Amino acid sequence: MEEKKYLKWYNKVGYGSGDIAGNVVFAFLSSFIMIYLTNTVGLNAGVIGSLIAASKVLDGISDVVFGSMIDRTHTKMGKARPWMLGAYFGCAITLIAAFSVPTTMGKTSQYVWFFITYLLLNAGFYTANNIAYSTLTALITKNVKERVQMGSIRFMFAFGTSFIIQTITVGLVQKLGGGAEGWRTIAIIYAIIGLISNTLTVFSVKELPEEELRNGEEKVEEKYSLIESIKMLVHNKYYIVILVVDILRQTYSAIINCGIYYMTYVLGKAELLGTFSGAINLALIVGLAFLPMLVAKYKGYYKLNFSGYLIAAAGRGIVIIAGYMGNVPLMLAGTAIGAIGMAPWQGNLNALVAECSEHTFLQYGKRIDGTMYSCTSMGLKVGSGLGTAIVGWLLNFGGFNGQLKVQSQSCINMLHFMYLWLPMIINILVALLLTQLNVEKATVKAEPSLLKTLLYNLIDNACKASESGKPVTLTGYVDSDRYRFCVTDSG
């Protein structure tokens, strides 16, 4: 039987375009905040890296907190859309502030300014917006194919936006006055674009009524606490694997995005960042265009994701060889091959998390979609922060000096390790972890567990009702994209 369809083409495109808003924050921040702080403001790369790492302690906590709050939200707009709409105004303000460090301040004050704005942006506003956006995948459709399509479209917009930002930003900063003024002005422009895009996305989709999400069963008040939600997450090993993989993936991306140092001091052209970004993002867009067909061919995500990351590791191996040869065209080819291999994970991540959330529901009979989707935001922010911090630490260890046009040989050697070898190592680790992520098979096996739990609950409720001497009619529904059945006990 064909699954019910919930979305029109314009709903899918409207949803996907929301990653324009996400990436005028993420791509801009991850690609340029470090070089802005070291080369324009004059701060130490190692200290910046340490501050970013410290902010991730609170960052990780806020992901689960906001996810749990979304689960408990009930408004006319739904659960997720109010958070997505409201939080982005804070994103816009703090993004501008992060690229507006006062040059007249002392160094200590500048570090404090950066830390506060970076923390508010990542641990607060961006977290709320991004988790709400990801959670919408489970709230606007129950169709698995539509979720995959939404993920593909979403990341096409994401990578297209990243490509544009990484290509045009350096030149625009110079045209807008250069230095601190140029960075501040471009941040304002990106913030306005993000506000418009985010608002259009919020009103291009509607969340399904809670009754439909529950398959028509009577509303049961959610009485489990944040601690209970966290326990359910921790006991879902697939959630842990997805979280670790996504942290590694975002660490990889942050290191690659900081490739402007490699382009400037090894290849001799900062503008090549846009060229390499094009090789990555255009390859990802091509891969995502074929993703729904590949998911159908592979009959799921498991083999596809693993095979993809083997290709990704091979592509980065080509980049290493070409890098030491100084062969830029071959480096670009290897970069594109690696990106195509990473496309399946990028596109089906949200659908995979929805599958993971379904597994928790089948185990415990409780829905924690918002909390579950916290892994996408946590992976994004912890990984990107960790990657940027690692770049700062390695630059500092290698003796980088942002005021010098030519760096020392020790710094050049470190740049080779940072841009060539480290991404390769991360891809191999991800491939190994993906061998443990067959959540689709586990979801099928978990279905009898929920039936047992439901029957126990029915019997318990029947006994309690019978003690009162009243007639009893109890109906229990199992809500799943694969299974729909009902059990009735009449007294």
Coordinates of C-alpha atoms in Angstrom, one line a residue:
M1 CA 0.0 0.0 0.0
E2 CA 1.4 3.4 -1.0
E3 CA 2.0 5.8 1.9
K4 CA -0.2 8.8 2.3
K5 CA 1.3 12.0 0.9
Y6 CA 1.1 15.2 3.0
L7 CA 3.1 17.8 1.1
K8 CA 3.0 19.6 -2.2
W9 CA 6.1 20.4 -4.1
Y10 CA 6.1 24.0 -2.9
N11 CA 5.9 22.9 0.8
K12 CA 9.0 20.8 0.2
V13 CA 10.9 23.7 -1.5
G14 CA 9.6 26.1 1.2
Y15 CA 10.9 23.9 3.9
G16 CA 14.2 23.3 2.2
S17 CA 14.8 27.0 1.7
G18 CA 15.0 27.4 5.4
D19 CA 18.6 26.3 5.3
I20 CA 19.5 29.6 3.5
A21 CA 18.8 31.2 6.9
G22 CA 20.7 28.5 8.7
N23 CA 23.8 28.8 6.6
V24 CA 24.1 32.6 6.4
V25 CA 24.9 32.0 10.1
F26 CA 26.7 28.7 10.1
A27 CA 28.7 28.9 6.9
F28 CA 29.7 32.5 7.5
L29 CA 30.6 31.9 11.1
S30 CA 32.5 28.6 10.5
S31 CA 34.4 29.8 7.5
F32 CA 35.4 33.4 8.5
I33 CA 35.1 34.0 12.3
M34 CA 38.6 32.7 12.9
I35 CA 40.4 34.6 10.2
Y36 CA 38.4 37.8 11.1
L37 CA 39.5 37.5 14.7
T38 CA 43.2 36.6 14.0
N39 CA 43.9 38.9 11.0
T40 CA 41.6 41.8 11.5
V41 CA 41.1 42.1 15.3
G42 CA 44.5 40.6 16.1
L43 CA 43.5 38.0 18.6
N44 CA 45.5 34.8 19.4
A45 CA 44.3 31.7 17.5
G46 CA 45.0 29.4 20.5
V47 CA 43.0 31.5 22.9
I48 CA 40.1 31.8 20.5
G49 CA 40.1 28.0 20.1
S50 CA 40.0 27.5 23.9
L51 CA 37.1 30.0 24.3
I52 CA 35.2 28.2 21.5
A53 CA 35.8 24.8 23.2
A54 CA 34.7 26.2 26.6
S55 CA 31.4 27.5 25.1
K56 CA 30.6 24.0 23.9
V57 CA 30.0 22.7 27.5
L58 CA 26.9 24.9 27.8
D59 CA 26.2 24.4 24.1
G60 CA 25.6 20.7 24.4
I61 CA 23.3 21.1 27.4
S62 CA 21.1 23.7 25.7
D63 CA 20.4 21.3 22.8
V64 CA 18.6 18.8 24.9
V65 CA 16.9 21.5 27.0
F66 CA 15.4 23.2 23.9
G67 CA 14.5 19.9 22.3
S68 CA 12.5 19.0 25.4
M69 CA 10.9 22.4 25.5
I70 CA 9.7 22.0 21.9
D71 CA 8.2 18.6 22.8
R72 CA 6.1 20.3 25.5
T73 CA 5.0 23.3 23.4
H74 CA 1.4 23.5 22.2
T75 CA 0.3 26.5 20.2
K76 CA -2.0 27.3 17.2
M77 CA 1.2 27.4 15.1
G78 CA 2.3 24.0 16.4
K79 CA 5.3 22.8 18.4
A80 CA 8.3 23.8 16.4
R81 CA 7.3 26.8 14.2
P82 CA 7.0 29.3 17.0
W83 CA 10.5 28.5 18.2
M84 CA 11.9 28.7 14.7
L85 CA 10.3 32.1 14.0
G86 CA 11.2 33.8 17.3
A87 CA 14.7 32.5 17.8
Y88 CA 16.0 33.8 14.5
F89 CA 15.7 37.4 15.5
G90 CA 18.3 36.7 18.2
C91 CA 20.4 34.9 15.7
A92 CA 20.5 38.0 13.5
I93 CA 21.5 40.3 16.3
T94 CA 24.2 38.1 17.8
L95 CA 25.7 37.3 14.4
I96 CA 26.2 41.0 13.7
A97 CA 27.7 41.4 17.2
A98 CA 30.2 38.6 16.7
F99 CA 31.6 40.4 13.7
S100 CA 31.6 43.8 15.4
V101 CA 34.3 43.3 18.1
P102 CA 35.2 47.0 19.0
T103 CA 38.8 47.7 17.8
T104 CA 39.2 50.3 20.6
M105 CA 38.8 47.8 23.4
G106 CA 41.7 46.1 25.2
K107 CA 42.5 42.5 24.3
T108 CA 40.9 41.0 27.3
S109 CA 37.6 42.9 26.7
Q110 CA 37.7 41.8 23.0
Y111 CA 38.0 38.2 24.1
V112 CA 35.1 38.6 26.5
W113 CA 33.0 40.3 23.8
F114 CA 33.6 37.5 21.4
F115 CA 32.9 34.8 24.0
I116 CA 29.6 36.3 25.1
T117 CA 28.2 36.9 21.6
Y118 CA 29.4 33.5 20.3
L119 CA 27.9 31.7 23.3
L120 CA 24.5 33.5 23.0
L121 CA 24.4 32.8 19.3
N122 CA 25.3 29.1 19.4
A123 CA 24.0 27.9 22.8
G124 CA 20.9 30.1 22.7
F125 CA 19.2 31.4 19.6
Y126 CA 20.8 29.2 16.9
T127 CA 20.1 26.1 19.0
A128 CA 16.4 26.9 19.4
N129 CA 16.0 27.8 15.7
N130 CA 17.9 24.8 14.3
I131 CA 16.3 22.1 16.5
A132 CA 12.9 23.5 15.7
Y133 CA 13.7 23.5 12.0
S134 CA 14.9 19.9 12.1
T135 CA 12.0 18.7 14.2
L136 CA 9.6 19.9 11.5
T137 CA 10.6 16.9 9.5
A138 CA 8.6 14.7 11.9
L139 CA 5.8 17.1 12.4
I140 CA 4.7 18.1 8.9
T141 CA 4.7 14.6 7.3
K142 CA 4.6 11.0 8.3
N143 CA 5.7 9.8 4.8
V144 CA 9.2 8.4 4.8
K145 CA 9.8 9.2 1.1
E146 CA 8.8 12.8 1.7
R147 CA 11.2 13.1 4.6
V148 CA 14.1 11.9 2.4
Q149 CA 13.0 14.4 -0.3
M150 CA 12.8 17.2 2.3
G151 CA 16.3 16.3 3.5
S152 CA 17.7 16.4 -0.1
I153 CA 16.1 19.7 -0.9
R154 CA 17.1 21.2 2.4
F155 CA 20.8 20.4 2.0
M156 CA 20.8 21.5 -1.7
F157 CA 19.9 24.9 -0.3
A158 CA 22.4 24.6 2.5
F159 CA 25.3 23.7 0.2
G160 CA 24.3 26.3 -2.4
T161 CA 24.2 29.0 0.3
S162 CA 27.6 27.8 1.7
F163 CA 29.1 27.9 -1.8
I164 CA 27.9 31.4 -2.5
I165 CA 29.1 32.7 0.9
Q166 CA 32.5 31.1 0.7
T167 CA 32.9 32.4 -2.8
I168 CA 31.8 36.0 -2.5
T169 CA 32.6 37.0 1.1
V170 CA 36.3 37.9 0.9
G171 CA 35.7 40.1 -2.2
L172 CA 32.6 41.7 -0.7
V173 CA 34.4 42.6 2.5
Q174 CA 37.0 44.5 0.5
K175 CA 34.4 46.3 -1.6
L176 CA 32.5 47.3 1.6
G177 CA 35.5 49.1 3.0
G178 CA 37.7 46.2 4.2
G179 CA 38.9 45.6 7.7
A180 CA 36.5 45.8 10.7
E181 CA 34.0 47.9 8.8
G182 CA 33.8 45.5 5.9
W183 CA 33.2 42.5 8.1
R184 CA 30.5 44.3 10.1
T185 CA 28.6 45.4 7.0
I186 CA 28.6 42.0 5.4
A187 CA 27.3 40.5 8.7
I188 CA 24.4 42.9 8.7
I189 CA 23.6 42.0 5.0
Y190 CA 23.6 38.2 5.8
A191 CA 21.5 38.7 8.9
I192 CA 18.8 40.5 6.9
I193 CA 18.8 37.7 4.2
G194 CA 18.5 35.1 7.0
L195 CA 15.5 36.8 8.6
I196 CA 13.6 37.0 5.3
S197 CA 14.4 33.4 4.4
N198 CA 13.5 32.0 7.9
T199 CA 10.2 33.8 8.0
L200 CA 9.2 32.6 4.5
T201 CA 10.0 29.0 5.6
V202 CA 8.0 29.1 8.8
F203 CA 4.8 30.1 6.9
S204 CA 5.4 27.8 3.9
V205 CA 4.5 24.7 5.9
K206 CA 2.0 23.6 8.5
E207 CA 2.4 21.1 11.3
L208 CA 0.0 18.2 11.3
P209 CA -2.7 18.2 14.0
E210 CA -1.6 16.3 17.1
E211 CA -4.5 13.9 16.7
E212 CA -3.2 12.9 13.2
L213 CA 0.3 12.5 14.5
R214 CA -1.1 10.1 17.1
N215 CA -3.2 8.2 14.5
G216 CA -6.4 9.3 16.1
E217 CA -5.9 8.0 19.7
E218 CA -6.9 10.2 22.6
K219 CA -4.4 12.7 23.8
V220 CA -2.2 11.4 26.6
E221 CA -0.6 14.2 28.6
E222 CA 3.2 14.0 28.4
K223 CA 4.3 13.5 32.1
Y224 CA 7.9 12.4 31.6
S225 CA 10.6 14.8 32.8
L226 CA 13.7 16.1 31.0
I227 CA 15.7 13.5 32.9
E228 CA 13.5 10.7 31.7
S229 CA 13.8 12.0 28.1
I230 CA 17.6 12.0 28.5
K231 CA 17.5 8.5 29.8
M232 CA 15.5 7.4 26.8
L233 CA 18.1 9.0 24.5
V234 CA 21.1 7.4 26.3
H235 CA 19.5 4.0 26.1
N236 CA 19.0 4.4 22.3
K237 CA 22.4 3.4 21.0
Y238 CA 21.5 4.6 17.5
Y239 CA 21.0 8.1 18.8
I240 CA 24.5 8.0 20.3
V241 CA 26.0 6.8 17.0
I242 CA 24.2 9.4 15.0
L243 CA 25.3 12.1 17.5
V244 CA 29.0 11.0 17.4
V245 CA 29.0 10.7 13.6
D246 CA 27.4 14.1 13.2
I247 CA 29.9 15.7 15.6
L248 CA 32.8 14.2 13.5
R249 CA 31.1 15.3 10.3
Q250 CA 30.7 18.8 11.5
T251 CA 34.3 18.8 12.9
Y252 CA 35.4 17.8 9.4
S253 CA 33.4 20.6 7.8
A254 CA 34.7 23.2 10.1
I255 CA 38.3 22.2 9.4
I256 CA 37.6 22.3 5.6
N257 CA 35.9 25.7 6.0
C258 CA 38.9 27.1 7.7
G259 CA 40.9 26.1 4.6
I260 CA 41.3 29.8 3.8
Y261 CA 44.5 29.6 5.8
Y262 CA 45.7 26.7 3.6
M263 CA 44.7 28.6 0.4
T264 CA 46.4 31.8 1.6
Y265 CA 49.7 30.6 3.0
V266 CA 50.3 27.3 1.1
L267 CA 48.6 27.7 -2.3
G268 CA 49.1 31.5 -2.3
K269 CA 45.5 32.5 -3.2
A270 CA 42.8 33.1 -0.6
E271 CA 40.3 33.2 -3.5
L272 CA 40.8 29.5 -4.0
L273 CA 38.5 28.9 -1.0
G274 CA 35.6 29.7 -3.2
T275 CA 36.9 27.3 -5.9
F276 CA 37.2 24.4 -3.4
S277 CA 33.9 25.3 -1.9
G278 CA 32.4 25.0 -5.4
A279 CA 33.9 21.5 -5.8
I280 CA 32.4 20.4 -2.5
N281 CA 29.0 22.0 -2.7
L282 CA 28.2 21.4 -6.3
A283 CA 29.2 17.7 -5.9
L284 CA 27.0 17.5 -2.9
I285 CA 24.1 19.0 -4.7
V286 CA 24.5 16.5 -7.6
G287 CA 24.7 13.6 -5.0
L288 CA 21.6 14.9 -3.2
A289 CA 19.6 15.1 -6.5
F290 CA 20.0 11.3 -6.9
L291 CA 19.6 10.5 -3.2
P292 CA 15.9 9.5 -3.2
M293 CA 16.6 7.1 -6.1
L294 CA 19.6 5.6 -4.3
V295 CA 17.7 5.1 -1.0
A296 CA 15.1 3.2 -3.0
K297 CA 17.8 1.1 -4.7
Y298 CA 19.7 0.3 -1.5
K299 CA 16.3 -0.2 0.3
G300 CA 17.2 2.1 3.1
Y301 CA 20.1 4.1 4.5
Y302 CA 22.5 1.7 6.1
K303 CA 24.5 0.3 3.2
L304 CA 24.2 3.6 1.3
N305 CA 25.7 5.7 4.1
F306 CA 28.6 3.2 4.7
S307 CA 29.4 2.9 1.0
G308 CA 29.3 6.6 0.7
Y309 CA 31.9 7.2 3.4
L310 CA 34.3 4.7 1.9
I311 CA 34.1 6.8 -1.3
A312 CA 34.6 10.0 0.8
A313 CA 37.7 8.5 2.5
A314 CA 39.1 7.5 -1.0
G315 CA 38.5 11.1 -2.3
R316 CA 40.4 12.7 0.6
G317 CA 43.2 10.2 -0.1
I318 CA 43.5 11.7 -3.6
V319 CA 43.6 15.2 -2.0
I320 CA 46.5 14.2 0.2
I321 CA 48.6 12.9 -2.8
A322 CA 47.7 15.9 -4.9
G323 CA 48.4 18.4 -2.1
Y324 CA 52.0 17.3 -1.7
M325 CA 52.4 17.3 -5.5
G326 CA 51.0 20.9 -5.6
N327 CA 48.4 19.8 -8.2
V328 CA 45.4 22.0 -7.6
P329 CA 43.2 20.4 -10.3
L330 CA 43.7 16.9 -8.9
M331 CA 43.0 18.3 -5.4
L332 CA 39.7 19.7 -6.7
A333 CA 38.8 16.3 -8.3
G334 CA 39.6 14.4 -5.1
T335 CA 37.6 17.0 -3.1
A336 CA 34.6 16.5 -5.4
I337 CA 34.8 12.7 -5.1
G338 CA 34.9 12.9 -1.3
A339 CA 31.9 15.3 -1.3
I340 CA 29.8 13.0 -3.4
G341 CA 30.5 10.1 -1.0
M342 CA 29.3 12.3 1.9
A343 CA 26.0 13.3 0.2
P344 CA 23.9 10.3 1.3
W345 CA 24.5 11.1 5.0
Q346 CA 23.9 14.8 4.5
G347 CA 20.6 14.2 2.8
N348 CA 19.0 11.5 4.8
L349 CA 20.1 12.6 8.3
N350 CA 16.7 14.0 9.3
A351 CA 14.9 10.9 8.0
L352 CA 17.4 8.8 9.9
V353 CA 16.8 10.7 13.1
A354 CA 13.0 10.2 12.5
E355 CA 13.7 6.5 12.2
C356 CA 15.7 6.6 15.4
S357 CA 12.8 8.5 17.2
E358 CA 10.4 5.8 15.9
H359 CA 12.7 3.2 17.5
T360 CA 12.4 5.0 20.9
F361 CA 8.7 5.2 20.6
L362 CA 8.4 1.4 19.8
Q363 CA 10.5 0.7 22.9
Y364 CA 8.8 3.0 25.4
G365 CA 5.6 4.1 23.8
K366 CA 6.6 7.8 24.2
R367 CA 7.3 10.4 21.6
I368 CA 10.3 12.7 22.1
D369 CA 10.8 14.0 18.6
G370 CA 12.1 17.4 19.6
T371 CA 14.5 16.0 22.1
M372 CA 15.6 13.4 19.6
Y373 CA 16.3 16.0 17.0
S374 CA 18.6 17.8 19.4
C375 CA 21.4 15.5 18.1
T376 CA 21.3 17.4 14.8
S377 CA 21.8 20.8 16.5
M378 CA 24.2 19.3 19.0
G379 CA 26.3 17.7 16.3
L380 CA 26.3 20.8 14.2
K381 CA 27.4 23.2 17.0
V382 CA 29.7 20.9 19.0
G383 CA 31.3 19.6 15.8
S384 CA 31.7 23.0 14.2
G385 CA 32.9 24.5 17.5
L386 CA 35.3 21.6 18.1
G387 CA 36.6 21.8 14.5
T388 CA 37.2 25.6 14.8
A389 CA 38.9 25.1 18.2
I390 CA 41.2 22.5 16.8
V391 CA 42.1 24.8 13.9
G392 CA 43.0 27.5 16.5
W393 CA 45.0 25.2 18.6
L394 CA 46.9 23.7 15.7
L395 CA 47.6 27.1 14.2
N396 CA 49.0 28.3 17.5
F397 CA 51.0 25.2 18.0
G398 CA 52.5 25.6 14.5
G399 CA 53.5 29.2 15.3
F400 CA 51.0 31.0 13.2
N401 CA 51.2 34.8 13.2
G402 CA 48.3 36.7 11.5
Q403 CA 50.4 39.8 11.0
L404 CA 52.9 38.0 8.8
K405 CA 52.4 37.6 5.0
V406 CA 54.7 34.5 5.0
Q407 CA 54.5 31.9 7.7
S408 CA 57.3 29.7 9.2
Q409 CA 58.0 26.2 7.8
S410 CA 56.6 24.7 11.1
C411 CA 53.3 26.5 10.4
I412 CA 53.2 25.3 6.8
N413 CA 53.8 21.7 7.9
M414 CA 50.9 22.1 10.4
L415 CA 48.6 23.5 7.7
H416 CA 49.4 20.4 5.6
F417 CA 48.4 18.1 8.5
M418 CA 45.3 20.2 9.3
Y419 CA 43.9 20.4 5.8
L420 CA 45.1 17.2 4.2
W421 CA 45.5 14.5 6.8
L422 CA 43.0 15.3 9.5
P423 CA 39.9 15.2 7.2
M424 CA 41.0 11.8 5.9
I425 CA 41.3 10.4 9.4
I426 CA 37.8 11.7 10.4
N427 CA 36.2 10.1 7.3
I428 CA 37.7 6.7 8.2
L429 CA 36.4 7.0 11.8
V430 CA 32.9 7.9 10.5
A431 CA 32.9 4.9 8.1
L432 CA 33.7 2.6 11.1
L433 CA 30.9 4.1 13.2
L434 CA 28.4 3.7 10.4
T435 CA 28.8 -0.1 10.5
Q436 CA 26.8 0.2 13.8
L437 CA 23.9 2.2 12.5
N438 CA 21.4 -0.3 11.1
V439 CA 18.5 1.4 12.9
E440 CA 15.9 0.4 10.3
K441 CA 16.4 -3.3 11.1
A442 CA 16.3 -2.6 14.8
T443 CA 13.0 -0.6 14.4
V444 CA 11.4 -3.7 12.8
K445 CA 12.5 -5.9 15.7
A446 CA 11.3 -3.4 18.3
E447 CA 7.7 -3.5 17.2
P448 CA 6.7 -6.5 19.4
S449 CA 8.1 -4.7 22.4
L450 CA 5.6 -1.9 22.1
L451 CA 2.7 -4.3 21.6
K452 CA 3.7 -6.0 24.9
T453 CA 3.9 -2.6 26.7
L454 CA 0.5 -1.5 25.2
L455 CA -1.1 -4.7 26.4
Y456 CA 0.2 -4.4 29.9
N457 CA -1.1 -0.8 30.0
L458 CA -4.5 -1.9 28.8
I459 CA -4.8 -4.7 31.3
D460 CA -3.6 -2.3 34.1
N461 CA -6.1 0.4 33.2
A462 CA -8.9 -2.2 32.8
C463 CA -8.2 -3.5 36.3
K464 CA -8.3 0.0 37.8
A465 CA -11.5 0.9 36.0
S466 CA -13.2 -2.4 36.9
E467 CA -12.5 -1.7 40.6
S468 CA -14.7 1.3 40.3
G469 CA -17.6 -0.8 39.1
K470 CA -17.9 1.1 35.8
P471 CA -18.1 -0.5 32.3
V472 CA -14.7 -0.4 30.5
T473 CA -13.9 0.1 26.9
L474 CA -10.2 0.6 26.2
T475 CA -8.5 1.1 22.8
G476 CA -4.8 1.3 22.2
Y477 CA -3.1 2.4 19.0
V478 CA 0.4 1.8 17.9
D479 CA 1.6 4.8 15.8
S480 CA 4.2 3.9 13.3
D481 CA 4.9 4.5 9.6
R482 CA 5.1 0.7 9.2
Y483 CA 2.6 -0.7 11.6
R484 CA -1.0 0.3 12.4
F485 CA -3.1 -1.9 14.6
C486 CA -5.4 -1.6 17.5
V487 CA -6.2 -3.6 20.6
T488 CA -9.6 -3.4 22.3
D489 CA -10.6 -4.6 25.7
S490 CA -14.3 -4.2 26.5
G491 CA -15.7 -4.8 30.0

